Short mmCIF file of C-alpha atoms and ligand atoms in Angstrom, two decimals:
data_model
loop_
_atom_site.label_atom_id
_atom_site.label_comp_id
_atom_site.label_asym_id
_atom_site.label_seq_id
_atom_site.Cartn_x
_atom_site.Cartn_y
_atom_site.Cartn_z
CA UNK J 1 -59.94 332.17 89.41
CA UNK J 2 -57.18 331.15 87.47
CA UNK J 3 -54.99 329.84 90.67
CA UNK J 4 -51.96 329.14 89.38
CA UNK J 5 -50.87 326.74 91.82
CA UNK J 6 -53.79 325.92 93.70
CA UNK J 7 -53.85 323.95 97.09
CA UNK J 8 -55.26 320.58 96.27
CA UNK J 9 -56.19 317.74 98.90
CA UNK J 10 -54.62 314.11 98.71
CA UNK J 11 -54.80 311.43 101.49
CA UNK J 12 -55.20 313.82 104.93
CA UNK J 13 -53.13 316.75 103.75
CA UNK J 14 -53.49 319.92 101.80
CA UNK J 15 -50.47 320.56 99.54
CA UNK J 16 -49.56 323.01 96.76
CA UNK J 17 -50.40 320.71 93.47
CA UNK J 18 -47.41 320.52 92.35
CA UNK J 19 -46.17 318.57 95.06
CA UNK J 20 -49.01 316.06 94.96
CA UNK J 21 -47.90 312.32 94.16
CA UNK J 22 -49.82 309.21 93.76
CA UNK J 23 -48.17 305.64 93.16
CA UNK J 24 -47.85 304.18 89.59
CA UNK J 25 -49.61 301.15 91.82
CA UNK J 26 -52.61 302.83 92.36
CA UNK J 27 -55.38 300.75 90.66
CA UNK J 28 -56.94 304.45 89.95
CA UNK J 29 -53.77 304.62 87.02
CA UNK J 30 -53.62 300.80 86.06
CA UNK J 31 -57.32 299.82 85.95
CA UNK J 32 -59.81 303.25 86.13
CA UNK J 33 -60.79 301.47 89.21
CA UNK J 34 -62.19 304.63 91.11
CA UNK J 35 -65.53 306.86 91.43
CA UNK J 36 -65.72 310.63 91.43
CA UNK J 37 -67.64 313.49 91.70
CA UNK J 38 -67.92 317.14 90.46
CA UNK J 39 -70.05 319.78 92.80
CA UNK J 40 -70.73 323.31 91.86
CA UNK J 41 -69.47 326.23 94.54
CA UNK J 42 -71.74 329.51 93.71
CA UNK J 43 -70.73 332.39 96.18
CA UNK J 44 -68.45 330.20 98.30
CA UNK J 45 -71.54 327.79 99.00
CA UNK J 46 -71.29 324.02 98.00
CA UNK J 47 -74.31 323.21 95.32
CA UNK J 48 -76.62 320.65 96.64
CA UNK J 49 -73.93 319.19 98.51
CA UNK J 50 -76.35 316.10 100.19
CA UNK J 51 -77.51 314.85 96.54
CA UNK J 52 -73.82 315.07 95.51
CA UNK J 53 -72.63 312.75 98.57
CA UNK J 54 -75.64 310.89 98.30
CA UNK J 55 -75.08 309.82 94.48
CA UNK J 56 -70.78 309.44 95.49
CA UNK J 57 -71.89 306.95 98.36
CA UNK J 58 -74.29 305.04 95.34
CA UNK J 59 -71.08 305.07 93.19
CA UNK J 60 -68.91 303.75 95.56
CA UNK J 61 -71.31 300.90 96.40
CA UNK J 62 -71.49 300.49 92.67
CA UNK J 63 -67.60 299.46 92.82
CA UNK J 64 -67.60 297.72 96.07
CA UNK J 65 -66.16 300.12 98.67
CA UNK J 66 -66.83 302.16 101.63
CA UNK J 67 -67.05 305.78 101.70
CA UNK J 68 -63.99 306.59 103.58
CA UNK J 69 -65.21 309.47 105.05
CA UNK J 70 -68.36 311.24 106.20
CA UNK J 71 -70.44 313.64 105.27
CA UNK J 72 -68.87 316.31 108.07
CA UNK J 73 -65.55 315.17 107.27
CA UNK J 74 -65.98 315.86 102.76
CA UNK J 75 -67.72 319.39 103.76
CA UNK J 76 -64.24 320.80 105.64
CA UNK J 77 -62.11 319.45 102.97
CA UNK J 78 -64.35 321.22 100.22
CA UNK J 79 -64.29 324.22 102.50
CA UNK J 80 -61.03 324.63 103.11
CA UNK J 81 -60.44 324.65 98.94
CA UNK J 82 -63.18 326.59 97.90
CA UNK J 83 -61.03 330.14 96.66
CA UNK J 84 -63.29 333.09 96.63
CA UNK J 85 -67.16 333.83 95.57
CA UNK J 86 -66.51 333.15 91.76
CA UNK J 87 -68.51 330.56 90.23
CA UNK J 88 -65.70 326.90 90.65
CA UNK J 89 -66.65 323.53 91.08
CA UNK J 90 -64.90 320.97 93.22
CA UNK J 91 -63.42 317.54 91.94
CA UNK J 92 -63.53 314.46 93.99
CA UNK J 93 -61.84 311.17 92.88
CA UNK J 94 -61.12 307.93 95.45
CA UNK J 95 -59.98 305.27 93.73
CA UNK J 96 -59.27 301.65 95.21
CA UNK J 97 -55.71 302.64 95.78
CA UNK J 98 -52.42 300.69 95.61
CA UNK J 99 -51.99 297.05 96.01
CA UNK J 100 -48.48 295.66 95.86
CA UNK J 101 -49.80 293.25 93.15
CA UNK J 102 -51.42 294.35 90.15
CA UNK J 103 -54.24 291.84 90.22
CA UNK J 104 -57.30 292.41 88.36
CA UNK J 105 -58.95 290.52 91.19
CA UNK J 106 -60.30 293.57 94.46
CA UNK J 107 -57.20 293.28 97.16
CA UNK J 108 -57.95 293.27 100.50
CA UNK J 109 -56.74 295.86 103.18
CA UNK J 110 -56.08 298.15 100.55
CA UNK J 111 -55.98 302.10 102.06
CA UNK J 112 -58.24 304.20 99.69
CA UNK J 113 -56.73 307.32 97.46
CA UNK J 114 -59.16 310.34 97.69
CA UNK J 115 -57.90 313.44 96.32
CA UNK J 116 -60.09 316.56 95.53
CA UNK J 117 -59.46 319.95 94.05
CA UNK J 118 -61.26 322.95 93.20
CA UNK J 119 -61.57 324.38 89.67
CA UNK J 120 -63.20 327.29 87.86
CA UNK J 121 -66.53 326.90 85.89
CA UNK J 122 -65.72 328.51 82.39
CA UNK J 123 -69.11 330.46 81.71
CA UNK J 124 -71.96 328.67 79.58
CA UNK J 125 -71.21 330.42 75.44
CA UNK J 126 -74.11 332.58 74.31
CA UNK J 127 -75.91 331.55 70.99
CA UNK J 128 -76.12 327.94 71.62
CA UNK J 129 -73.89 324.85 70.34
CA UNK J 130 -73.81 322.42 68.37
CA UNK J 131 -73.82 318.62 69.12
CA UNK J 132 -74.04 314.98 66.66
CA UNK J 133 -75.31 312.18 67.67
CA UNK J 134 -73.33 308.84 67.71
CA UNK J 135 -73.70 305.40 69.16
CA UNK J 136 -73.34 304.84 72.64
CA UNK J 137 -69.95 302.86 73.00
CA UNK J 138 -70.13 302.59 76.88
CA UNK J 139 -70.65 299.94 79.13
CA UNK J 140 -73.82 299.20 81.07
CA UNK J 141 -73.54 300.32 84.25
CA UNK J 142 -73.07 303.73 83.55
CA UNK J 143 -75.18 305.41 86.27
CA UNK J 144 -72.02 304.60 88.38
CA UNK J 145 -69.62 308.02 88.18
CA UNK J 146 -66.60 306.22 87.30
CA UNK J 147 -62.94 307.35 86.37
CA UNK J 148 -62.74 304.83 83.53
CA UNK J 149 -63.86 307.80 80.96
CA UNK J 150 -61.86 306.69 77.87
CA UNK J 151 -65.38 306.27 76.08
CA UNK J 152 -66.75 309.05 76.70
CA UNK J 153 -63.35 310.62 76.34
CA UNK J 154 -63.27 308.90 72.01
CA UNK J 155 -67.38 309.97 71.65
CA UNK J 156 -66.37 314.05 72.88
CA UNK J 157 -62.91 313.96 70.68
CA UNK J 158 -65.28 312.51 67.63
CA UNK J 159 -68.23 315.53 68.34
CA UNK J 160 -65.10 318.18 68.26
CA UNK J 161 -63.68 316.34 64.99
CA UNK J 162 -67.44 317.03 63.48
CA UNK J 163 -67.48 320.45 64.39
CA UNK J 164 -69.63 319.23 67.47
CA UNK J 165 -69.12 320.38 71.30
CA UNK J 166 -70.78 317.57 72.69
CA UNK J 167 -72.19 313.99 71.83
CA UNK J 168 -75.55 312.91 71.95
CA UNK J 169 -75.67 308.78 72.54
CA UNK J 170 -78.18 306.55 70.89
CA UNK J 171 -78.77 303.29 72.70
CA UNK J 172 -80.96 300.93 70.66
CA UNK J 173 -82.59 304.12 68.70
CA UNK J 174 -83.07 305.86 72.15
CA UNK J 175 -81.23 308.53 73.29
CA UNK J 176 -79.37 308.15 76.68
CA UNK J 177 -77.08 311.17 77.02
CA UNK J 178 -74.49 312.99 76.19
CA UNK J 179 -70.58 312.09 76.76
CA UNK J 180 -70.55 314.75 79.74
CA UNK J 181 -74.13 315.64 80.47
CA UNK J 182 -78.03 314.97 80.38
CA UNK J 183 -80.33 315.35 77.73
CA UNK J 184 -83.67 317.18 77.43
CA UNK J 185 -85.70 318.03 74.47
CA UNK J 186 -89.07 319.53 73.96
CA UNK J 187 -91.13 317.40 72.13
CA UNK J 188 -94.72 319.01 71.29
CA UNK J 189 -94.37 321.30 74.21
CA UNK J 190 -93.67 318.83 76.47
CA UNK J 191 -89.64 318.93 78.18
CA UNK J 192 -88.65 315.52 78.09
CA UNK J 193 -85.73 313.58 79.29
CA UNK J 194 -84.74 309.62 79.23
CA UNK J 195 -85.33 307.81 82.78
CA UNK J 196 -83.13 307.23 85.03
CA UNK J 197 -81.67 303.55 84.45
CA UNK J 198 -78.50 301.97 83.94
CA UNK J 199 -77.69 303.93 80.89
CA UNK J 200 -77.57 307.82 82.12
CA UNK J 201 -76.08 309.36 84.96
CA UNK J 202 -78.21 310.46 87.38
CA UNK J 203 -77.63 314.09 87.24
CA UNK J 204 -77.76 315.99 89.68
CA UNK J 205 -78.79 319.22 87.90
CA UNK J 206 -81.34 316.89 85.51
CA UNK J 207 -83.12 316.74 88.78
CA UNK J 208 -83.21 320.11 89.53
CA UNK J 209 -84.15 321.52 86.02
CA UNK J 210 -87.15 318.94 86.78
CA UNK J 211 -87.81 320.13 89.73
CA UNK J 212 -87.52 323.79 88.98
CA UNK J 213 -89.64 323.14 85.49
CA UNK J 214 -92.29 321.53 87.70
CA UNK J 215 -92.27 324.15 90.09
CA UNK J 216 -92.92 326.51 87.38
CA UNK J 217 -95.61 324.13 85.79
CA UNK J 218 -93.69 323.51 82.74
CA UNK J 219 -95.32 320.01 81.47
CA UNK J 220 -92.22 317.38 81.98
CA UNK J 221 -92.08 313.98 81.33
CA UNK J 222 -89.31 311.17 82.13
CA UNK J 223 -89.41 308.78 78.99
CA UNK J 224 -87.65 306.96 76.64
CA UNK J 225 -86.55 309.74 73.57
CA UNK J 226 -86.35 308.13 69.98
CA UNK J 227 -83.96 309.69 67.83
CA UNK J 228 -86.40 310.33 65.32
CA UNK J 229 -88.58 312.34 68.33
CA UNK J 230 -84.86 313.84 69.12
CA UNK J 231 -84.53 315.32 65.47
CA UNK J 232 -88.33 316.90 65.42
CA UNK J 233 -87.68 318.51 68.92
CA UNK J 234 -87.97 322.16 69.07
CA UNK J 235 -85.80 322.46 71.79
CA UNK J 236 -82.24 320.66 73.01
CA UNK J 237 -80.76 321.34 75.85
CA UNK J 238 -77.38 319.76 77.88
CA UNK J 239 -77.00 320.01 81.50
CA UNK J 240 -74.39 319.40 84.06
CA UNK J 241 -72.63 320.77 86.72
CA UNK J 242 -69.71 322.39 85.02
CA UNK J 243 -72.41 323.80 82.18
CA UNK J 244 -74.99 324.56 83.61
CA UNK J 245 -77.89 324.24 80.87
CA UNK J 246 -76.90 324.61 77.55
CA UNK J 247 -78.85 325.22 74.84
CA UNK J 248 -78.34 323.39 71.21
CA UNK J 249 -78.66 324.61 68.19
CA UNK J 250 -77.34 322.53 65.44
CA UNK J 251 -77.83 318.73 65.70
CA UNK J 252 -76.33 316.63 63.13
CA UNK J 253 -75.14 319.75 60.79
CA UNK J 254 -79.27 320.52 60.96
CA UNK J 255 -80.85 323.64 62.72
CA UNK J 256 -83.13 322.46 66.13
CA UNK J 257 -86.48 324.57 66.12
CA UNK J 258 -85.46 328.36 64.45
CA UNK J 259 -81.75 327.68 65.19
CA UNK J 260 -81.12 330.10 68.31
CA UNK J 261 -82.05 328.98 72.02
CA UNK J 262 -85.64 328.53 72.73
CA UNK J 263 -88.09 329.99 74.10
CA UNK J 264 -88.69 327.38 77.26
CA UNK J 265 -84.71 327.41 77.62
CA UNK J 266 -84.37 331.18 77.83
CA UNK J 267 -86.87 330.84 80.21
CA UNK J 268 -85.61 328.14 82.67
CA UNK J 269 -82.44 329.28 82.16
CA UNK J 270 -83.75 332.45 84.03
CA UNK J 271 -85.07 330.55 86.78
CA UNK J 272 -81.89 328.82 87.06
CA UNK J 273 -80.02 331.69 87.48
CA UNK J 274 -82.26 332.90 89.94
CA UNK J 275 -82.17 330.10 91.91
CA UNK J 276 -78.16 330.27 92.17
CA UNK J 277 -78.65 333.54 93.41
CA UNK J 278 -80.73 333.16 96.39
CA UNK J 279 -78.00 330.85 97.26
CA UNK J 280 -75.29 333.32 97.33
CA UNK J 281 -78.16 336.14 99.53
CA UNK J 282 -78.67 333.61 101.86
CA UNK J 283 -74.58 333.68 103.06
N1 PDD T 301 -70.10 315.16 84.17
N2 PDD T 301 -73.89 312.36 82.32
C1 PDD T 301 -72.56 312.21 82.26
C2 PDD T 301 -72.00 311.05 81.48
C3 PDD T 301 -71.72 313.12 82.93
O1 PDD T 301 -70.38 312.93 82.89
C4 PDD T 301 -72.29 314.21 83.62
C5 PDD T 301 -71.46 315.21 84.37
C6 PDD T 301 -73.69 314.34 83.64
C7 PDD T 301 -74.40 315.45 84.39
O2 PDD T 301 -74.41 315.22 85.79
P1 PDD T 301 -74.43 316.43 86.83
O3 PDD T 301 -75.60 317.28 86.47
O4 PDD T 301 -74.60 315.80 88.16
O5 PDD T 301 -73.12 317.18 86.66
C8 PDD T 301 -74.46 313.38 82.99
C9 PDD T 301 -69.19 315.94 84.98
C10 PDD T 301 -69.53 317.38 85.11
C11 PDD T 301 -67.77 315.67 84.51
O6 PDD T 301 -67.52 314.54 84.15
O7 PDD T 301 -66.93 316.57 84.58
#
């Protein structure tokens, strides 16, 4: 897709990116104090666009504001910026937005920055990746999607520095997930992943991989993962909306199951696919 200067939207209007300006007063820049989202486009079509609102109206509860528009209103902007049928994923950030003051303290009658763009999905890397586990630096209310990153931004810079593409977190011996994305492992043929709860982000294509695995009678189970259960698992996978399901072969410089991507991943994988592209027949 490679736009080079793509229309973006900020506040009501569509404008060429470069021209797009927020105030150095917006709390977004001075505190993190925003929510966002990131929603998969295959063939033009917005990726299960109602869960994706659903968890952005959660998150902005979560930080004490109103959506400031509805559902109708999110799906024209989207459409307007989706470019083409390639695989791209659309970015949506509203952050408090810009108080005369800066004031730790919520302002009142303070007007809302929302600003979304589209962007292209790189393709998931064949042959599986490698990930280390480190301790989960983050606050505890991390089901909320929030802007304020710079943890998870230190725990992925420290995976790269190991040779790593990802972090796995450990909470309390427990994994939670990784700095950008959900964990699964299968654990005596069983495809596990850590419960929803404060500590994980409710993914949005955890659910589905649940959902499609259960569909496909694949045994699943939501529970709490040690990391000595993590390190015995055959399988590891990663999932989010800008990867997809990624499988891992290395964890901690040491080879998960026979050190290619499983058999249950190549698998659901396949039915993941598939799914996608009954999405883009059904245009
Ligand atoms: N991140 N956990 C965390 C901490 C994440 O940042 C993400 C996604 C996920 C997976 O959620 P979903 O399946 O709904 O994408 C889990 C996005 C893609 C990002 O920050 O760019």
């Amino acid at each position: 897709m490679a736009v080079e200067n793509p229309t973006i939207y900020l506040n009501g209007e569509f404008m060429a990116l470069d021209r797009a300006k927020v105030s150095v007063l917006d709390r977004g820049f001075l505190f993190g104090d925003g929510i966002y989202e990131v929603i998969p486009v295959y063939g033009g079509r917005l990726f299960r666009l109602d869960e994706h609102l659903r968890r952005l109206e959660d998150s902005l509860a979560g930080i004490r504001m109103q959506p400031p528009l509805n559902r109708c209103e999110w799906e024209k902007i989207f459409d307007r910026l989706i470019v083409g049928e390639q695989d791209q994923a659309v970015y949506l950030q509203i952050t408090r937005g810009a108080a005369l003051k800066r004031d730790h303290a919520i302002p009142a009658d303070v007007v809302p920055t929302v600003f979304a763009m589209c962007t292209p999905i790189t393709p998931v890397p064949a042959g599986g990746v490698r990930v280390v586990t480190l301790d989960d630096i983050r606050w505890q209310y991390c089901h909320i999607k929030a802007i304020t990153l710079l943890p998870n931004v230190l725990l992925r810079q420290q995976a790269l520095d190991r040779g790593g593409v990802e972090a796995i977190l450990i909470r309390h011996g427990d994994v939670t997930e990784g700095a950008a994305s959900n964990v699964f492992a299968v654990i005596d043929g069983v495809l596990a992943t850590p419960p929803k709860s404060r500590h994980i982000l409710p993914g949005i294509t955890r659910d589905l991989i649940l959902e499609l695995a259960q569909e496909y009678r694949i045994p699943t189970a939501e529970r709490n993962i040690t990391l000595a259960e993590l390190q015995r698992a055959s399988e590891i996978w990663l999932t989010s909306s800008t990867r997809e399901i990624l499988p891992v072969v290395e964890l901690d410089g040491t080879r998960v199951g026979d050190g290619v991507p499983g058999p249950l991943w190549q698998n659901l994988y396949a039915i993941y696919q598939e799914y996608k592209n009954t999405l883009r027949v059904r245009r």
